[in-house]
XYZ file of C-alpha atoms in Angstrom:
685
model
C 143.675 130.033 73.048
C 146.958 128.743 74.846
C 144.667 125.873 76.416
C 143.553 124.697 72.845
C 147.084 124.629 71.683
C 147.918 122.460 74.665
C 145.186 120.256 74.063
C 146.142 119.888 70.345
C 149.483 118.864 71.418
C 148.070 116.244 74.011
C 145.907 115.088 71.773
C 148.315 114.418 68.967
C 150.618 112.619 71.294
C 147.934 110.207 72.256
C 147.072 109.495 68.401
C 150.861 108.937 67.617
C 150.648 106.537 70.922
C 147.395 104.775 69.761
C 149.040 104.182 65.905
C 151.330 101.957 67.561
C 148.469 99.682 68.173
C 146.771 100.196 65.121
C 146.760 96.863 63.721
C 144.397 95.542 67.018
C 141.689 98.184 65.261
C 142.084 97.611 61.801
C 142.412 93.658 62.009
C 138.736 92.427 61.698
C 140.457 88.611 60.726
C 142.778 88.176 63.530
C 144.711 84.840 63.529
C 144.768 82.600 66.597
C 148.520 83.428 66.957
C 147.838 87.044 66.868
C 145.262 86.878 69.446
C 147.452 84.784 71.606
C 150.238 87.266 71.349
C 147.589 90.184 72.001
C 145.230 89.856 74.604
C 144.093 93.346 73.706
C 142.944 92.243 69.903
C 141.259 89.330 71.655
C 139.178 91.557 73.540
C 138.028 93.556 70.677
C 134.597 93.369 69.343
C 134.346 91.503 66.168
C 131.923 90.607 63.511
C 129.912 87.982 64.578
C 127.198 85.571 63.351
C 123.811 86.989 62.774
C 124.520 90.116 61.097
C 121.680 89.494 58.774
C 119.320 88.724 61.730
C 120.257 92.010 63.186
C 123.665 91.394 64.955
C 124.585 95.212 64.966
C 126.428 95.026 68.530
C 129.713 93.699 68.428
C 130.787 93.744 71.820
C 134.272 92.664 72.908
C 135.584 90.767 76.438
C 135.266 93.309 78.671
C 137.049 91.855 82.014
C 139.571 90.667 79.538
C 140.036 94.318 78.477
C 140.681 96.085 81.613
C 142.666 93.453 83.044
C 145.220 93.684 80.708
C 148.540 95.115 82.258
C 151.223 93.974 79.577
C 154.678 95.142 78.871
C 155.333 97.912 76.079
C 155.719 96.696 72.348
C 159.038 96.395 71.398
C 158.421 99.072 68.841
C 157.041 101.694 71.359
C 158.674 104.533 72.486
C 156.735 104.386 76.028
C 158.460 102.608 78.804
C 155.560 102.107 80.747
C 153.307 98.926 80.613
C 149.975 98.764 78.552
C 146.767 99.061 80.351
C 143.635 98.308 78.805
C 140.603 100.881 78.347
C 137.078 99.642 76.859
C 135.040 101.684 74.524
C 132.386 101.427 71.906
C 132.454 102.775 68.454
C 129.397 103.776 66.705
C 129.867 103.481 63.159
C 127.885 104.437 60.231
C 127.759 102.636 57.209
C 126.378 103.983 53.953
C 124.798 100.978 51.894
C 125.427 102.966 48.588
C 129.443 102.657 48.896
C 128.801 98.631 50.396
C 130.623 96.313 47.787
C 133.136 99.005 46.446
C 136.843 99.004 46.970
C 138.108 99.769 50.483
C 139.077 103.355 51.246
C 136.807 104.744 48.658
C 134.755 106.858 50.704
C 136.164 109.156 53.499
C 134.556 109.881 57.080
C 131.770 112.278 56.180
C 129.569 113.893 58.743
C 126.518 112.980 56.397
C 126.933 109.337 56.517
C 127.116 109.561 60.441
C 123.657 111.600 60.368
C 122.215 109.015 58.072
C 123.060 106.227 60.097
C 122.428 107.171 63.532
C 119.185 109.235 63.072
C 117.429 106.582 60.936
C 118.535 107.452 57.733
C 119.196 105.356 54.847
C 122.548 104.130 56.592
C 123.394 101.279 58.923
C 124.727 101.709 62.111
C 126.791 99.255 63.952
C 128.606 99.309 67.382
C 131.979 97.757 67.817
C 133.854 97.681 70.936
C 137.229 98.141 71.199
C 139.996 97.657 73.554
C 142.486 101.032 73.469
C 145.370 102.181 75.761
C 143.818 103.205 78.902
C 145.519 106.903 78.660
C 143.101 107.203 75.745
C 140.168 105.471 76.509
C 138.183 108.616 77.002
C 135.558 109.689 74.719
C 137.083 112.720 72.989
C 140.450 110.914 72.567
C 139.217 107.709 71.262
C 136.951 109.483 68.828
C 139.806 111.476 67.176
C 141.976 108.164 67.295
C 139.275 105.614 65.492
C 138.534 108.255 63.232
C 142.162 108.241 62.171
C 143.157 104.763 62.178
C 139.466 103.989 59.913
C 139.189 107.114 58.019
C 139.806 105.645 54.599
C 137.304 102.727 55.682
C 133.683 102.582 53.797
C 132.441 103.622 57.194
C 132.389 106.482 59.562
C 133.144 106.196 63.010
C 130.448 108.903 64.458
C 130.781 108.553 68.165
C 133.062 106.440 70.722
C 131.829 106.218 74.339
C 134.357 104.632 76.826
C 133.931 103.481 80.141
C 136.391 105.612 82.439
C 135.829 104.522 86.184
C 138.361 107.017 86.982
C 136.146 110.117 85.790
C 132.660 108.537 86.705
C 131.714 110.296 90.115
C 128.460 111.304 91.500
C 127.547 115.132 90.762
C 126.619 117.003 93.834
C 122.808 116.024 93.850
C 123.895 112.293 93.332
C 125.698 113.060 96.712
C 122.575 114.744 98.473
C 120.324 111.723 97.250
C 122.950 109.373 99.025
C 123.374 111.292 101.955
C 119.562 111.460 102.539
C 119.578 107.445 101.770
C 122.344 107.017 104.323
C 120.516 109.473 107.005
C 117.377 107.615 106.684
C 119.001 104.410 107.034
C 120.726 105.570 110.211
C 117.357 106.737 111.504
C 116.000 103.722 110.747
C 118.665 101.715 112.518
C 118.245 103.783 115.747
C 114.592 103.379 115.779
C 114.377 99.813 115.111
C 117.157 99.258 118.062
C 114.686 101.479 120.275
C 111.743 99.774 119.123
C 113.486 96.092 119.736
C 114.972 96.534 122.594
C 113.268 99.219 124.834
C 109.989 100.178 123.278
C 108.420 96.554 123.379
C 108.752 96.210 127.169
C 107.954 99.865 128.069
C 104.990 101.122 125.921
C 103.325 102.589 129.117
C 106.442 104.575 129.707
C 105.951 108.501 129.537
C 108.714 108.871 127.223
C 107.334 106.139 124.921
C 104.902 108.869 124.549
C 107.202 111.938 123.412
C 106.974 112.855 119.836
C 110.925 112.409 119.270
C 110.586 108.824 120.065
C 107.323 108.250 118.368
C 109.152 109.724 114.944
C 112.017 107.697 115.197
C 109.679 104.399 116.163
C 107.976 105.341 112.822
C 111.008 104.216 111.047
C 111.566 101.021 112.957
C 112.363 98.027 110.272
C 111.227 95.674 112.920
C 107.753 96.805 113.398
C 107.215 98.231 109.905
C 108.259 94.802 108.543
C 106.086 92.943 110.889
C 103.048 95.151 109.515
C 103.803 94.117 105.661
C 104.186 90.700 106.527
C 100.919 90.032 108.823
C 98.919 88.217 106.541
C 95.400 88.402 107.798
C 92.308 89.645 105.916
C 90.156 91.704 108.596
C 86.220 90.871 108.376
C 84.526 92.957 105.813
C 87.554 93.555 104.028
C 88.066 93.106 99.813
C 89.676 90.161 99.734
C 90.582 89.830 96.264
C 92.253 92.933 96.084
C 95.807 91.912 97.031
C 95.484 89.053 94.712
C 94.503 91.117 91.736
C 97.338 93.762 92.825
C 100.120 91.007 92.754
C 99.281 89.451 89.664
C 98.891 92.986 87.628
C 102.360 94.016 88.887
C 103.821 90.864 87.720
C 102.229 91.430 84.520
C 103.361 94.876 84.440
C 107.240 93.659 85.069
C 106.676 90.931 82.494
C 105.629 93.659 79.718
C 108.564 95.728 80.524
C 111.209 92.990 80.715
C 109.926 91.059 77.433
C 110.241 94.495 75.684
C 113.619 95.203 76.912
C 114.583 91.766 75.786
C 113.502 92.090 72.234
C 114.566 95.498 71.904
C 117.937 94.940 73.315
C 118.722 91.169 71.706
C 121.230 91.258 69.040
C 119.077 89.213 66.916
C 116.204 91.448 66.620
C 114.562 89.419 63.462
C 114.939 86.067 65.490
C 112.839 87.721 68.390
C 109.977 89.952 66.572
C 108.133 86.738 65.371
C 107.148 86.008 68.499
C 105.057 89.155 68.593
C 102.826 87.390 66.257
C 102.419 84.265 68.239
C 98.806 83.923 69.780
C 100.123 83.176 73.628
C 102.252 86.480 73.245
C 99.288 88.767 73.211
C 99.438 88.557 76.765
C 102.518 90.504 76.742
C 102.040 92.855 73.632
C 98.148 94.042 75.589
C 99.974 94.016 79.077
C 98.398 97.350 79.306
C 95.475 96.223 80.575
C 97.355 95.572 83.842
C 97.482 99.216 84.807
C 93.724 99.527 83.985
C 93.108 97.060 87.057
C 94.946 99.312 89.132
C 92.769 102.211 87.641
C 89.697 99.813 88.929
C 91.055 98.995 92.335
C 91.708 102.693 93.069
C 88.544 103.719 92.460
C 87.126 100.649 94.135
C 89.072 101.226 97.515
C 88.438 105.380 97.584
C 84.594 104.662 97.214
C 84.543 101.784 99.530
C 86.368 103.754 102.514
C 85.050 107.429 101.761
C 81.473 105.911 101.669
C 82.281 104.119 105.064
C 83.403 106.833 106.757
C 80.417 108.968 105.286
C 78.023 106.710 107.128
C 79.718 107.101 110.246
C 79.628 110.833 110.185
C 78.429 112.432 107.595
C 79.032 116.229 108.733
C 82.781 115.612 109.463
C 83.715 113.847 106.049
C 82.216 116.463 103.961
C 83.424 119.652 106.160
C 86.082 121.649 104.765
C 89.354 120.365 106.526
C 88.239 116.664 105.527
C 88.536 117.763 101.837
C 91.777 119.196 102.718
C 92.908 116.021 104.173
C 91.595 114.138 101.209
C 94.327 115.571 98.878
C 97.008 116.124 101.462
C 96.563 112.527 102.619
C 97.071 111.171 99.078
C 100.297 113.522 98.425
C 101.987 112.680 101.743
C 101.332 109.068 101.371
C 102.502 108.968 97.623
C 105.084 111.120 97.320
C 108.131 110.474 99.602
C 108.627 107.051 98.139
C 108.105 108.238 94.686
C 110.186 111.422 94.833
C 113.168 109.016 96.341
C 113.130 106.585 93.253
C 113.047 109.483 90.874
C 115.872 111.002 92.816
C 117.978 107.829 92.859
C 117.340 107.110 88.971
C 118.056 110.588 88.039
C 121.397 111.434 89.926
C 122.744 108.178 91.367
C 121.671 105.464 89.119
C 123.765 106.764 86.087
C 126.773 105.965 88.119
C 126.265 102.104 88.015
C 124.861 102.462 84.094
C 128.048 103.899 82.954
C 130.017 100.829 84.480
C 128.018 98.645 82.305
C 129.481 96.933 78.831
C 126.112 96.524 77.701
C 124.705 100.169 77.977
C 127.930 101.581 76.996
C 126.917 104.765 75.115
C 123.212 104.507 75.853
C 123.188 105.303 79.617
C 122.251 108.706 78.744
C 119.270 107.616 76.593
C 118.027 105.679 79.443
C 118.063 108.280 82.318
C 116.651 110.616 79.313
C 115.188 114.219 80.371
C 115.155 113.493 84.072
C 118.070 115.681 84.687
C 116.159 118.399 83.318
C 112.344 117.437 83.906
C 112.461 115.846 87.369
C 110.497 118.676 88.745
C 107.488 117.891 86.300
C 107.360 114.276 88.090
C 107.305 115.923 91.276
C 104.290 117.760 90.266
C 102.566 114.565 88.936
C 102.011 116.547 85.642
C 104.660 114.113 83.519
C 101.833 113.438 81.331
C 101.112 116.780 80.192
C 103.984 119.183 80.311
C 106.878 118.207 77.904
C 105.092 114.668 77.509
C 107.181 114.121 74.612
C 110.385 113.848 76.987
C 109.111 112.098 79.883
C 111.501 111.213 82.946
C 111.029 107.787 84.002
C 108.459 106.434 81.708
C 106.353 104.429 84.114
C 105.456 107.744 86.131
C 102.899 108.704 83.766
C 100.498 106.483 85.761
C 101.215 108.108 88.845
C 100.506 111.594 87.267
C 97.359 110.158 85.729
C 96.138 108.521 89.050
C 96.639 111.626 90.975
C 94.721 113.800 88.230
C 91.877 111.396 88.448
C 91.944 111.379 92.380
C 91.653 115.240 92.314
C 88.321 115.146 90.310
C 87.087 112.270 91.705
C 84.642 114.242 94.027
C 82.905 115.291 90.840
C 81.446 111.711 91.397
C 81.621 110.960 95.259
C 79.782 114.147 95.691
C 76.644 113.547 93.814
C 76.404 109.868 94.876
C 76.516 111.170 98.385
C 73.511 113.535 97.468
C 71.235 111.012 95.706
C 72.450 107.834 94.217
C 70.068 109.144 91.188
C 71.931 112.252 90.658
C 75.292 110.284 91.353
C 74.458 107.701 88.567
C 73.369 110.312 85.772
C 76.521 112.320 86.213
C 78.752 108.954 85.766
C 76.920 108.217 82.717
C 77.715 111.907 81.633
C 81.320 111.235 82.355
C 81.162 108.104 80.926
C 79.456 109.033 77.511
C 81.963 111.977 77.184
C 84.904 110.052 77.831
C 83.713 107.439 74.864
C 83.148 110.132 72.764
C 86.681 111.494 73.429
C 88.130 108.419 72.360
C 86.310 107.749 69.488
C 86.755 111.334 68.167
C 90.583 110.927 68.770
C 90.995 107.517 66.631
C 89.183 109.267 63.943
C 90.600 112.488 64.036
C 94.089 111.557 63.721
C 93.531 107.934 62.287
C 95.307 106.436 65.193
C 95.640 102.430 65.850
C 93.760 100.519 68.449
C 96.970 100.068 70.508
C 100.005 101.778 71.534
C 102.569 98.648 70.739
C 104.474 99.346 67.611
C 106.738 96.993 65.685
C 107.273 97.267 61.478
C 104.970 94.477 60.793
C 101.793 96.537 61.600
C 99.526 98.005 58.629
C 98.873 101.438 59.862
C 96.221 103.666 58.185
C 98.238 105.835 55.804
C 96.608 109.087 57.077
C 98.050 108.104 60.291
C 100.872 110.834 59.901
C 101.188 112.427 63.166
C 103.938 111.929 65.771
C 103.903 108.839 68.126
C 103.796 110.839 70.997
C 100.320 112.005 70.162
C 98.831 108.611 71.201
C 100.857 108.809 74.297
C 99.347 112.197 75.344
C 95.616 111.910 73.898
C 95.025 108.191 74.430
C 97.370 106.417 76.740
C 98.273 108.877 79.121
C 95.126 111.010 79.230
C 93.068 110.777 82.224
C 89.991 111.607 80.791
C 90.561 108.395 78.741
C 91.365 106.374 81.511
C 88.849 107.789 83.779
C 85.719 105.521 82.769
C 87.564 102.159 84.116
C 88.238 103.988 87.607
C 84.488 105.127 87.487
C 83.585 101.723 87.552
C 85.359 100.823 90.521
C 83.943 103.931 92.398
C 80.409 102.676 91.559
C 81.190 98.996 92.576
C 82.628 100.532 95.748
C 79.585 102.488 96.652
C 77.387 99.595 95.975
C 79.555 97.135 98.109
C 79.627 99.555 101.121
C 76.005 100.038 100.903
C 74.956 96.800 100.552
C 76.647 94.797 103.461
C 74.005 92.018 103.383
C 75.141 88.992 101.682
C 73.239 89.503 97.997
C 71.340 86.411 96.603
C 72.829 85.157 93.385
C 71.511 82.115 91.644
C 73.869 79.663 90.741
C 73.048 79.816 87.031
C 73.363 83.277 87.208
C 76.908 83.360 89.031
C 78.091 80.691 86.704
C 77.138 82.915 83.674
C 78.514 86.150 85.369
C 82.027 84.447 85.642
C 82.004 82.831 81.912
C 81.211 86.192 80.595
C 83.664 88.119 82.505
C 86.505 85.632 81.656
C 84.954 85.949 78.289
C 85.148 89.684 78.087
C 88.525 89.965 79.359
C 90.004 87.340 77.039
C 88.576 89.079 74.082
C 89.970 92.307 74.902
C 93.440 90.879 75.537
C 93.522 88.546 72.254
C 91.402 90.727 70.186
C 93.984 92.518 68.096
C 95.878 89.038 67.446
C 94.793 89.249 63.613
C 95.973 93.101 63.557
C 99.386 91.731 65.352
C 100.004 89.468 62.357
C 99.342 92.381 59.872
C 95.894 92.373 59.352
C 94.501 95.790 58.697
C 92.103 96.779 61.177
C 89.090 99.219 59.962
C 89.183 102.906 61.763
C 85.654 102.191 63.035
C 86.789 99.092 65.086
C 89.883 100.639 65.863
C 87.890 103.584 67.871
C 85.517 100.801 69.026
C 88.198 99.105 70.532
C 90.049 102.034 72.182
C 86.818 103.455 73.545
C 85.066 100.005 75.281
C 88.361 97.657 75.446
C 88.958 99.323 78.940
C 85.277 99.507 80.344
C 85.091 95.878 79.176
C 87.942 94.810 81.001
C 86.498 96.904 84.032
C 83.331 94.815 83.729
C 85.132 91.626 84.117
C 87.104 92.672 87.064
C 83.696 94.208 88.794
C 82.072 90.784 88.370
C 85.150 88.803 90.088
C 85.352 91.431 93.008
C 81.699 91.405 93.064
C 80.985 87.503 93.355
C 84.219 87.166 95.982
C 82.897 89.785 98.042
C 79.566 88.286 98.551
C 80.756 84.820 98.840
C 80.064 83.319 95.486
C 83.554 82.958 94.029
C 84.192 79.358 94.806
C 87.500 78.159 94.316
C 88.535 81.274 92.611
C 87.630 83.251 96.057
C 89.596 80.686 97.898
C 92.508 81.328 95.813
C 92.253 84.881 95.899
C 92.050 85.147 99.448
C 95.053 83.078 100.292
C 96.916 85.080 103.028
C 100.350 85.115 100.785
C 98.624 87.862 98.584
C 98.468 90.400 101.406
C 101.855 90.774 102.442
C 102.676 91.154 98.514
C 99.872 93.358 97.532
C 101.027 95.766 100.389
C 104.372 96.036 98.675
C 102.690 96.389 95.222
C 103.013 100.321 95.061
C 106.889 100.273 95.983
C 107.553 97.383 93.815
C 106.113 99.309 90.909
C 108.336 102.340 91.605
C 111.482 100.242 91.883
C 110.936 97.577 89.181
C 111.842 99.885 86.199
C 115.333 100.584 88.088
C 115.754 96.955 88.932
C 114.934 95.882 85.419
C 117.750 97.910 83.752
C 119.978 96.963 86.412
C 119.360 93.025 86.198
C 120.230 93.713 82.107
C 123.135 96.052 83.054
C 124.965 93.637 84.738
C 125.124 91.141 81.535
C 128.815 91.517 80.120
C 128.088 90.185 76.828
C 125.426 91.316 74.082
C 121.938 90.052 74.681
C 120.643 87.288 72.549
C 116.933 86.308 72.572
C 116.740 82.318 73.203
C 113.292 82.168 73.941
C 110.360 82.800 76.309
C 111.677 80.536 79.165
C 115.196 81.914 79.125
C 114.078 85.432 79.365
C 111.759 84.466 82.310
C 114.593 82.465 84.238
C 117.638 85.086 83.651
C 115.329 88.568 83.371
C 111.960 88.190 84.844
C 112.428 86.180 88.101
C 115.517 88.285 88.914
C 113.579 91.509 88.143
C 110.215 90.222 90.298
C 112.471 88.780 93.508
C 114.647 91.939 93.748
C 111.797 94.232 93.032
C 109.705 92.910 95.987
C 112.781 92.639 98.252
C 113.702 96.319 97.530
C 110.096 97.326 98.133
C 110.018 95.995 101.752
C 113.015 98.289 102.528
C 111.590 101.082 100.511
C 108.037 101.024 102.142
C 109.368 100.550 105.440
C 111.575 103.812 104.920
C 109.690 106.070 102.730
C 106.133 104.503 102.489
C 104.627 103.413 106.175
C 107.325 105.897 108.069
C 105.945 108.953 106.706
C 102.141 107.932 107.051
C 102.958 107.233 110.707
C 104.409 110.547 110.949
C 101.276 112.386 109.329
C 99.061 110.620 111.870
C 101.560 111.960 114.406
C 101.053 115.478 113.460
C 97.719 115.488 111.086
C 95.991 112.834 112.879
C 93.279 114.927 114.545
C 92.313 116.668 111.168
C 91.733 112.944 109.982
C 89.277 112.006 112.930
C 85.650 112.759 112.917
C 85.226 115.525 116.054
C 81.959 114.254 117.294
C 80.871 111.291 118.943
C 77.552 111.427 117.727
C 76.698 107.626 118.157
C 78.851 104.396 118.642
C 78.796 104.232 114.941
C 80.203 107.549 114.303
C 84.006 107.025 115.384
C 85.875 104.588 113.121
C 87.215 101.675 115.076
C 90.886 102.169 115.906
C 93.958 99.989 115.956
C 97.205 100.740 117.947
C 100.314 99.707 115.808
C 102.789 97.961 117.931
C 105.017 101.256 118.128
C 102.097 103.248 119.589
C 100.937 105.436 116.727
C 97.252 105.420 116.533
C 96.147 105.019 113.091
C 92.165 104.843 111.980
C 90.884 101.243 110.869
C 90.165 102.850 107.453
C 94.015 103.766 106.770
C 94.808 100.013 106.594
C 92.916 99.437 103.813
C 93.897 102.898 102.066
C 94.801 102.509 98.265
C 97.829 103.553 96.321
C 96.843 102.071 92.682
């Protein structure tokens, strides 16, 4: 109780102190003279142009505010200087009182609820430059509510940038410590590798497990392996190119989504959604289907390669255990680290951003509570309405499909007829589930949403239903993965060059492009506000992904057997190989990078067109993501893969040398870690 009264006295004193500066809070039309005399007034946000176009975020001049160190006012009772503190007030304005006399409606909780939770009110945010001693969330809220309490608005919440209290939690400290320890180990491994191991590979000490573990983290060797741009004979050359283009497509979709949602002229930005070319962005979801397809292709291609060499070993219980253990070990370390970084370290940077002031908790979302769900690869099933790190659903769905992939692999290994029969049944069940789901809930054909779309009046369920039952659902995503498995099986069992007549090849390429363009641009009328019948919504949902998979199948098939022409030449460029290897880690970090690129802005985002977004947001996101991916892959992906081979390599090698073909060719890394040739083609997507 004593502490309560002490806090009351402190707050009262702070309110009195702030009232000395109330003119800078109330003056919405400052004169040039007042601005020149009062830099804190100049640093405050003010109503700007474009309010009718969605400009409800009135940002101030952050750097000017925090640089203020002015002498006290003549009327002030304080003898210390005035230092600026930057805050943002969320203000709910009730349209029913707009136009009435000022001071007619006091602050009410109902007005805040209506404005902030999508009621009849309008919510704006206005930045203010307060005295630094008052620039904390609690005191600033009391001060602004006291100062503006009689206005036709309600100051509902105030959030301040408080550098003095912005510290890492103990979990954040642990994450930073792990990153630092990994960096130190990598530096030690790099020094040993570059200055000693390269000239002493046959030394007995070089075979010692501790040295081999240190060498596994060598940035030098790992980077050389990443940048080794050479396709091996028999490799599926088009894979890397498809990976890279799909990754850039994913980044483009996310960056433009942020650009639209965060712009202060939303009504000027949204018409782009109706443009024909923009369907490449609103339908960027197919880029993820490309990853599912490639996962199926490479898994099947490599698994049946090993099956041909030593059927007994591949079908053994230990091999099936490693089928799952290897997948988890290869995917988890870089994934876990980005989740930990995003959850407990990244908020430290977001809370310093004027643009995300008051919104950093929204971006981090449920991660502090639900990070363990991500670690179990269940983010698309457990508490799916509150997903941590929104792109993590893909890894969960892909892992779940991988778990059940033997349902197709084993029948194909027993008999092609049985395998294709099982595949047809699974394809039918998935399509039936898609059609039933759309009909049952009256869902739209896409998860993309904005006010101009015409929805079925009976579609009344929560939008998260679409996420769970359609977008993230492994049983809906499985068909295109299945198509990849079947294609990989065929190519592995038909190594000889297939003869494709020229006419058939041309028709195949034309049909593949036609299918892929149709599914990408097929919702153009729907995006322009045309209602789509429920039947066609169901058909599109059930068969658009397989149609995309058919197009990809022909591209991979034709290029693999040498009929791709100029497309094969382009897709086989060596430049795609290192970029393709980095795709997994680039995918993991790109969302964090995209947020950071936006967070560096000190002024409100203003939509100025596609080219401006590409230059100022997309290109930095792509470049920085791939640069970080080099470090992330070397430190957490390649290193753990090599450590896995040190301790579990014998479990992955075939135990019997029944024939010359029964042992997979081995390659020796430059750091002496032996790995199977098949590992070089291992797939993360």
